[in-house]
Short mmCIF file of C-alpha atoms in Angstrom, two decimals:
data_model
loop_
_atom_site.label_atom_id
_atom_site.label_comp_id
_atom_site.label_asym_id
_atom_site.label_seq_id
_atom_site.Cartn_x
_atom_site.Cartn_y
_atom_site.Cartn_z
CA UNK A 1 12.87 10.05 29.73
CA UNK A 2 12.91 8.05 26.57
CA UNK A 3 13.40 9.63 23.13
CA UNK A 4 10.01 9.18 21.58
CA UNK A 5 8.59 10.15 24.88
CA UNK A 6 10.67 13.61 24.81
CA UNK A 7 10.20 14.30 21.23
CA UNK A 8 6.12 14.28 22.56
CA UNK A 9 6.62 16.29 25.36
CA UNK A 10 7.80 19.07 23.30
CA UNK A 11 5.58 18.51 20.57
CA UNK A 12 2.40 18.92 23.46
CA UNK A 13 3.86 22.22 24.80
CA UNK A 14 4.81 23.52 21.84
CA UNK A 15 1.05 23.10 20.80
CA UNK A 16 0.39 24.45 23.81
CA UNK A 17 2.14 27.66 23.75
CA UNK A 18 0.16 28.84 20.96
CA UNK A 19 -2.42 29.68 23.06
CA UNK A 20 0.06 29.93 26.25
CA UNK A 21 2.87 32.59 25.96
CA UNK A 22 4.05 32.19 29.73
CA UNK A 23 5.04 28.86 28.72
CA UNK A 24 7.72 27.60 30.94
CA UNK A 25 10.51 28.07 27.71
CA UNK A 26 14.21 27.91 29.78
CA UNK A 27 12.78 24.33 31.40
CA UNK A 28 12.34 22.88 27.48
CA UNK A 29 15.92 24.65 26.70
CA UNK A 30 16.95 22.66 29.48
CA UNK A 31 15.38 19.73 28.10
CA UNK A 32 16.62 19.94 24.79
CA UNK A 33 20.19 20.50 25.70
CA UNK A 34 20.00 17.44 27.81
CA UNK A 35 19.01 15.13 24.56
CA UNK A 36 21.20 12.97 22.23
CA UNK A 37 22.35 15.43 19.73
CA UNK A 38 20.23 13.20 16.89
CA UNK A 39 17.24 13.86 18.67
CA UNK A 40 17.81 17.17 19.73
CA UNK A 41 18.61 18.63 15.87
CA UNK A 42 15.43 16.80 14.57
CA UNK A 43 13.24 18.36 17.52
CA UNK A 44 14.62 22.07 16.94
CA UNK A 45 13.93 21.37 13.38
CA UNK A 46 10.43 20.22 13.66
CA UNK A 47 10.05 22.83 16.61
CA UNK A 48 10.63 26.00 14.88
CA UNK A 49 9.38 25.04 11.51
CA UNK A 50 5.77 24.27 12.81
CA UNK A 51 6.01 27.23 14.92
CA UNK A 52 6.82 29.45 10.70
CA UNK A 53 4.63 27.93 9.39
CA UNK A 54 1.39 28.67 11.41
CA UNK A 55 -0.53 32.28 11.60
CA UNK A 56 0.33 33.06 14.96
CA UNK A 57 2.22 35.45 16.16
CA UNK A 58 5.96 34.89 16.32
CA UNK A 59 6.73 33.54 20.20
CA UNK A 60 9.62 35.35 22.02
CA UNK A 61 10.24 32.95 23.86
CA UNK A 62 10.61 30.00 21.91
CA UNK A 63 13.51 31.99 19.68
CA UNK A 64 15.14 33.15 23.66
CA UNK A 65 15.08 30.27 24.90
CA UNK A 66 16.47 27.89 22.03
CA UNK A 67 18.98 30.23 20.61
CA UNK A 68 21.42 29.21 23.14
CA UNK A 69 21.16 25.81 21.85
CA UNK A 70 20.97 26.40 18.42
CA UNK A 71 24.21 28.69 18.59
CA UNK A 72 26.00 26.38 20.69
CA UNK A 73 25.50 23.37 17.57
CA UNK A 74 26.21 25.93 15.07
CA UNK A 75 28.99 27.24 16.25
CA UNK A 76 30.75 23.61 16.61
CA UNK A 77 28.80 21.10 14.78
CA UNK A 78 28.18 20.80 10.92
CA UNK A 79 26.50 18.05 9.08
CA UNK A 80 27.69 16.74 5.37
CA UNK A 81 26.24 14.47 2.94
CA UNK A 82 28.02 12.80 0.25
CA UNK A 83 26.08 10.40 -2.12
CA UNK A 84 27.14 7.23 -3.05
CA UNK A 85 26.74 5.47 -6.89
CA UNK A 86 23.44 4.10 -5.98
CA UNK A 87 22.37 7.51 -4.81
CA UNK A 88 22.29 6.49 -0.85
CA UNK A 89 23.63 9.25 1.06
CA UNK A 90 26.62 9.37 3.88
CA UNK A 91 25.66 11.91 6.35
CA UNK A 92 28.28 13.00 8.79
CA UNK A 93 28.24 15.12 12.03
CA UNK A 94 31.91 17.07 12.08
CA UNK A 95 33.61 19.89 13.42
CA UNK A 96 33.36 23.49 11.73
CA UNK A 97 36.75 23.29 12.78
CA UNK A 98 40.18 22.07 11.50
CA UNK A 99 41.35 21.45 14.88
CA UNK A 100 38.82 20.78 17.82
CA UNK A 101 38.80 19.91 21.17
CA UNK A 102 42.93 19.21 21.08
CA UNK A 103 42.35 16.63 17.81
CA UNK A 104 42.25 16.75 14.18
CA UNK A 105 39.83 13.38 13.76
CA UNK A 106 36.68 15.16 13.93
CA UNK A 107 36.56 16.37 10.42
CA UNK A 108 37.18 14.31 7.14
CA UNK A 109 40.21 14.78 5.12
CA UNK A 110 40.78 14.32 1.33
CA UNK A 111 42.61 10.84 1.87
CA UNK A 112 39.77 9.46 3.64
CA UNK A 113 37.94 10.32 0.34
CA UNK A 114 40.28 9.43 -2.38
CA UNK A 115 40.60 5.58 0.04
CA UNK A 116 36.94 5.59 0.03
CA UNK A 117 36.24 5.97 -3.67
CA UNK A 118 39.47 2.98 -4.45
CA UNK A 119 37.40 0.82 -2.02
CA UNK A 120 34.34 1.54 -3.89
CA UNK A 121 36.11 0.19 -7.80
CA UNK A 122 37.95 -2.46 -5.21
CA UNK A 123 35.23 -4.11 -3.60
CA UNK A 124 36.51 -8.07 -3.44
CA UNK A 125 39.64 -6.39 -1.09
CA UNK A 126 36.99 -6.39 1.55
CA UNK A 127 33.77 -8.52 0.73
CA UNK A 128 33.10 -11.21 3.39
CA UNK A 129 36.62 -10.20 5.03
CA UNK A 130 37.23 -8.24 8.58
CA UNK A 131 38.48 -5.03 8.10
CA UNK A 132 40.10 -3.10 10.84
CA UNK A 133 40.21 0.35 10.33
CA UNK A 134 42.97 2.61 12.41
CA UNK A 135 42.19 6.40 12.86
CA UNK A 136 38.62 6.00 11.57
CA UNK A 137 38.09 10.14 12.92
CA UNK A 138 34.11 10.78 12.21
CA UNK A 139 33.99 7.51 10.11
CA UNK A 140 33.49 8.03 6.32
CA UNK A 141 35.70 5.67 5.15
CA UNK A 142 34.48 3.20 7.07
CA UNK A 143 31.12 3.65 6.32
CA UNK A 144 31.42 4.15 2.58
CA UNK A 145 33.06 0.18 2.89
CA UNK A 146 30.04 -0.69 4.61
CA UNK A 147 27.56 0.46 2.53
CA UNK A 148 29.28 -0.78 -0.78
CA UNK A 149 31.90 -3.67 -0.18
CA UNK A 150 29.87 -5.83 2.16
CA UNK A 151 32.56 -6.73 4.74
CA UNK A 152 32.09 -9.30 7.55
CA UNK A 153 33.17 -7.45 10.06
CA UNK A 154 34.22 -3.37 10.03
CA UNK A 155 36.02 -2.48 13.07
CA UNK A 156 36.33 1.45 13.42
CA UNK A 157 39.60 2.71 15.89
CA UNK A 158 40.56 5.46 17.52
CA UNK A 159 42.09 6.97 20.50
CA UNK A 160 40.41 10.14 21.02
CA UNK A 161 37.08 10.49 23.49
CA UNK A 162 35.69 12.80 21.35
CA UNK A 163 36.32 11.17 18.23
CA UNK A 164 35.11 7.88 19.55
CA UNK A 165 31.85 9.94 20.59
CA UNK A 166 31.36 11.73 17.20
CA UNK A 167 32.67 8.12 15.62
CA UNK A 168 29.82 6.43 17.33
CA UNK A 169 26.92 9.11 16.85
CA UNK A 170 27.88 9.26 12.78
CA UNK A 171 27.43 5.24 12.71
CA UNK A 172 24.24 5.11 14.04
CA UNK A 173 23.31 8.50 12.05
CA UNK A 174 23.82 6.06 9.11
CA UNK A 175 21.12 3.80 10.16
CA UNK A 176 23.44 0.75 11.30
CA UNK A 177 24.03 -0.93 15.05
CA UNK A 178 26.90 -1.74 16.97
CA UNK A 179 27.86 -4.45 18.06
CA UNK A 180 28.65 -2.56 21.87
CA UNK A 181 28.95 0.86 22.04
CA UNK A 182 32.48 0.78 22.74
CA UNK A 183 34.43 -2.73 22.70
CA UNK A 184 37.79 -3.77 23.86
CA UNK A 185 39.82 -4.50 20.85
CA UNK A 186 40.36 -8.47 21.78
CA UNK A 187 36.60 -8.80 21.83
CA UNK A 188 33.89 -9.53 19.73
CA UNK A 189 34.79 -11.78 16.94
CA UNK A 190 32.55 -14.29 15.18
CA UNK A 191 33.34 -17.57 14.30
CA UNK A 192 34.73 -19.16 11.20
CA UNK A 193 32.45 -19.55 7.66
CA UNK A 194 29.53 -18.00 9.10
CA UNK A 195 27.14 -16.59 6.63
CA UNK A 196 27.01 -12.36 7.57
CA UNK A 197 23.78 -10.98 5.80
CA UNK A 198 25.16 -7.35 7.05
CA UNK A 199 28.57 -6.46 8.40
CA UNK A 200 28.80 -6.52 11.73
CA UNK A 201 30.52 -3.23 13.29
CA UNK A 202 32.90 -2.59 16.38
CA UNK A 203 34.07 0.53 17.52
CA UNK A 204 36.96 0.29 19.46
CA UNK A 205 39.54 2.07 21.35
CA UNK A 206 42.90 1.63 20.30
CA UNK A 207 45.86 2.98 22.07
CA UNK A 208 48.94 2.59 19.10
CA UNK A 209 51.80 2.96 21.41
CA UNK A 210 50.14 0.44 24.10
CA UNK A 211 47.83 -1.77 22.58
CA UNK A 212 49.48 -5.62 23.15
CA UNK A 213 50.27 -8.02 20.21
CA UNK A 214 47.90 -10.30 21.79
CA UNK A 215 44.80 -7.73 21.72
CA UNK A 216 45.58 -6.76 18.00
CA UNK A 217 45.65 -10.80 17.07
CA UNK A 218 42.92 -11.25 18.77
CA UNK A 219 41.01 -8.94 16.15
CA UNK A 220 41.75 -11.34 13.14
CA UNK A 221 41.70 -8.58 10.86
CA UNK A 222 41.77 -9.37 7.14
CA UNK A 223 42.39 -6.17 5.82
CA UNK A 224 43.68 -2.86 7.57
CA UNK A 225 43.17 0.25 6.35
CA UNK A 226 44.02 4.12 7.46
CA UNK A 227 44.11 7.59 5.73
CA UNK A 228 45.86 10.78 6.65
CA UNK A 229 47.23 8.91 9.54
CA UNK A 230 51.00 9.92 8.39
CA UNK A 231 51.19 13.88 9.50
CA UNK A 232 53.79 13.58 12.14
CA UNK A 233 57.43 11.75 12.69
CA UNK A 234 56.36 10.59 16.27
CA UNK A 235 52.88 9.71 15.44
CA UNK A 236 54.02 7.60 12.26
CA UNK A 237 56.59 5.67 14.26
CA UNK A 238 53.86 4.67 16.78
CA UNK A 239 52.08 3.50 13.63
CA UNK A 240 54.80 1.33 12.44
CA UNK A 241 55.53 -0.19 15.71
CA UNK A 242 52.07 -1.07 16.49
CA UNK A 243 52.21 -2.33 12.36
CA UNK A 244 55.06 -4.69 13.09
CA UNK A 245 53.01 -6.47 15.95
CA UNK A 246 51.21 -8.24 13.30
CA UNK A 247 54.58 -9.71 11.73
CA UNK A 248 54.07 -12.79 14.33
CA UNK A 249 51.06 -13.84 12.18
CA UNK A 250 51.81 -17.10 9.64
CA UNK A 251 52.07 -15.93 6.49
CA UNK A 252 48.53 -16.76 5.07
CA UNK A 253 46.73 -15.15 8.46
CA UNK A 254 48.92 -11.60 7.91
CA UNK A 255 46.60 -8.93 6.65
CA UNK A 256 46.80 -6.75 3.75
CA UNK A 257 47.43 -3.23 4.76
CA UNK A 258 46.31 -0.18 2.75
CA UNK A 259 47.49 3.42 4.01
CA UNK A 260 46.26 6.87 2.19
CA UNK A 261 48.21 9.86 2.78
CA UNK A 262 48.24 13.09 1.83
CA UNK A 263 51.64 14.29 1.00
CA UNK A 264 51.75 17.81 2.50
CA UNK A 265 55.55 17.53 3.54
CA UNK A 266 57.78 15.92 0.99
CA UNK A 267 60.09 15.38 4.20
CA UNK A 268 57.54 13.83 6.63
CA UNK A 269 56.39 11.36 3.22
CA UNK A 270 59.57 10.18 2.57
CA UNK A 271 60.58 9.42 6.46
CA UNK A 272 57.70 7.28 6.47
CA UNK A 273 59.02 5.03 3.57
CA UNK A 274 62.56 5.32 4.70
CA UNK A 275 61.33 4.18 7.91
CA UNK A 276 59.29 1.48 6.60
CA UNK A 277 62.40 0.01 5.07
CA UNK A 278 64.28 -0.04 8.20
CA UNK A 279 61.47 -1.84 9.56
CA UNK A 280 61.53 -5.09 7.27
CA UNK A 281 58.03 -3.64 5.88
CA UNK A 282 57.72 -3.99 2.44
CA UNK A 283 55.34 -0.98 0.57
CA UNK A 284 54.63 -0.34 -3.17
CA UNK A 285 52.44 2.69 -4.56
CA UNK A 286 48.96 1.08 -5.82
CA UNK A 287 47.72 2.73 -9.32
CA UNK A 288 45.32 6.14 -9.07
CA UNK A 289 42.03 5.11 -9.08
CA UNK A 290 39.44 6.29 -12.24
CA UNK A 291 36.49 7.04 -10.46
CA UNK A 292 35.93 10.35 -8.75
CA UNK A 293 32.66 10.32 -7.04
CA UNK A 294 32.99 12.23 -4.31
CA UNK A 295 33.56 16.43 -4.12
CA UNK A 296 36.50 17.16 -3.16
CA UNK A 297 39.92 18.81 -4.25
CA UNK A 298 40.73 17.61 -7.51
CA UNK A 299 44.26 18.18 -7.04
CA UNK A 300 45.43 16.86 -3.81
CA UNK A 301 48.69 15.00 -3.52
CA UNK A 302 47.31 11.78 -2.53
CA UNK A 303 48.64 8.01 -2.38
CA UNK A 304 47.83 5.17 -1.23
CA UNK A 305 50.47 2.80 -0.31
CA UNK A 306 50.20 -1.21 0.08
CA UNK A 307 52.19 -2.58 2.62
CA UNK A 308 53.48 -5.71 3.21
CA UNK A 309 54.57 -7.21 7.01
#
């Protein structure tokens, strides 16, 4: 059954179950739990705050037979807004936890907002340009460039099912389309000095330690960005390797790479630029950015590092 058709369907029995308490209430549990999670959070909403805000008498069953639900989202789901300079909103869907189903990409971390708010007083690094975006987690980054630095083409990455999932849900939250659901990385490229009214996005899944040099050219990525992608020695030599497939490109085709970190481990920070040397990748430190528009720690031990391949 279609959306708009369920979110009717529960609308009518609801309605009906004023006057109906043996309403059948595990079948629309069943229902409910079998809808996209967008839908299914608006329904509960609009479910149980019609059913306040009438004169009836409270209905056992509706509060039986949707607390499963509503623990269930609760106890794993949270929602976050963060408003932009013109007032428009991010909303994300994330993890209550740090760690969650064997990943760390379903929540956002404070690099992903401090690379967010340089993109936002940077805006001509990524106007008009592809941008290729590795470890995108729930997406605010991502979408933050898309609502205020008008790219061409935004492709989100990540390895993780569930991420990719959650990755895909919080773009469409956001009110924009994809381009496929989920697209092979070598796919889906438009052609040369056409005019893009809005950026076109790609969500892909990207393997680091097997994605080919030939799928990763085929992107034609302008610009690639990451944040809080440098946490672990085996993951950040996966990232450099997959990094030094791009060196094949002629020199004014290679993109220009931005990586945020957070430096939790003076160690694990300074492996990454020692390794980056013995790599032939050139880095240098890019200047704090002014503007702090987002809530968030106002101390962290953040940088954001330009490379050069």
């Amino acid at each position: 059954m279609a959306g708009p058709e369920l979110g009717l369907l529960f609308q009518r029995r609801f309605l009906a179950a004023r006057q109906l308490r043996g309403m059948p209430w595990a079948e629309l549990e069943q229902q409910l739990t079998a809808a996209p999670q967008r839908l299914r959070s608006s329904l509960l909403s609009d479910i149980l705050h019609q059913h306040e805000s009438t004169a009836a008498d409270p209905l056992d069953e509706l509060y039986d037979a949707l607390a499963p639900v509503l623990n269930e989202e609760e106890s794993t789901r949270c929602y976050k807004s963060y408003l932009l300079p013109s007032g428009e909103p991010v909303t994300l869907s994330e993890s209550v936890a740090i760690i969650s189903q064997g990943t760390t990409g379903l929540v956002t971390w404070d690099a992903a907002l401090h690379l967010a708010e340089w993109a936002t007083e940077n805006p001509k690094v990524f106007t008009n340009r592809t941008v290729l975006e590795l470890g995108s987690g729930v997406g605010f980054t991502g979408l933050v460039i898309c609502k205020t630095c008008n790219p061409k083409t935004y492709i989100f990455s990540d390895y993780h099912h569930c991420v990719l999932k959650q990755l895909t849900e919080n773009i469409l939250l956001n009110g924009f389309t994809l381009e496929s659901e989920t697209t092979n990385p070598a796919q889906g490229q438009e052609a040369e000095g056409q005019e893009y009214q809005q950026p076109k996005l790609i969500v892909a899944e990207l393997d680091w330690g097997s994605v080919t040099e030939k799928q990763l050219l085929a992107l034609q990525a302008d610009v690639i960005i990451a944040a809080d992608v440098v946490y672990d020695p085996e993951v950040t030599l996966s990232l450099i390797g997959m990094l030094q497939k791009f060196s094949t490109l002629r020199a004014d085709r290679k993109p220009e790479i931005y990586i945020a970190l957070t430096v939790r481990n003076a160690d694990t920070y300074h492996m990454f630029q020692a390794e980056l040397d013995k790599a032939g990748i050139r880095w240098q430190i890019i200047p704090a950015h002014s503007n702090s528009i987002f809530l968030h720690d106002t101390q962290p031990n953040v940088t954001i590092l330009q490379l050069f391949i």
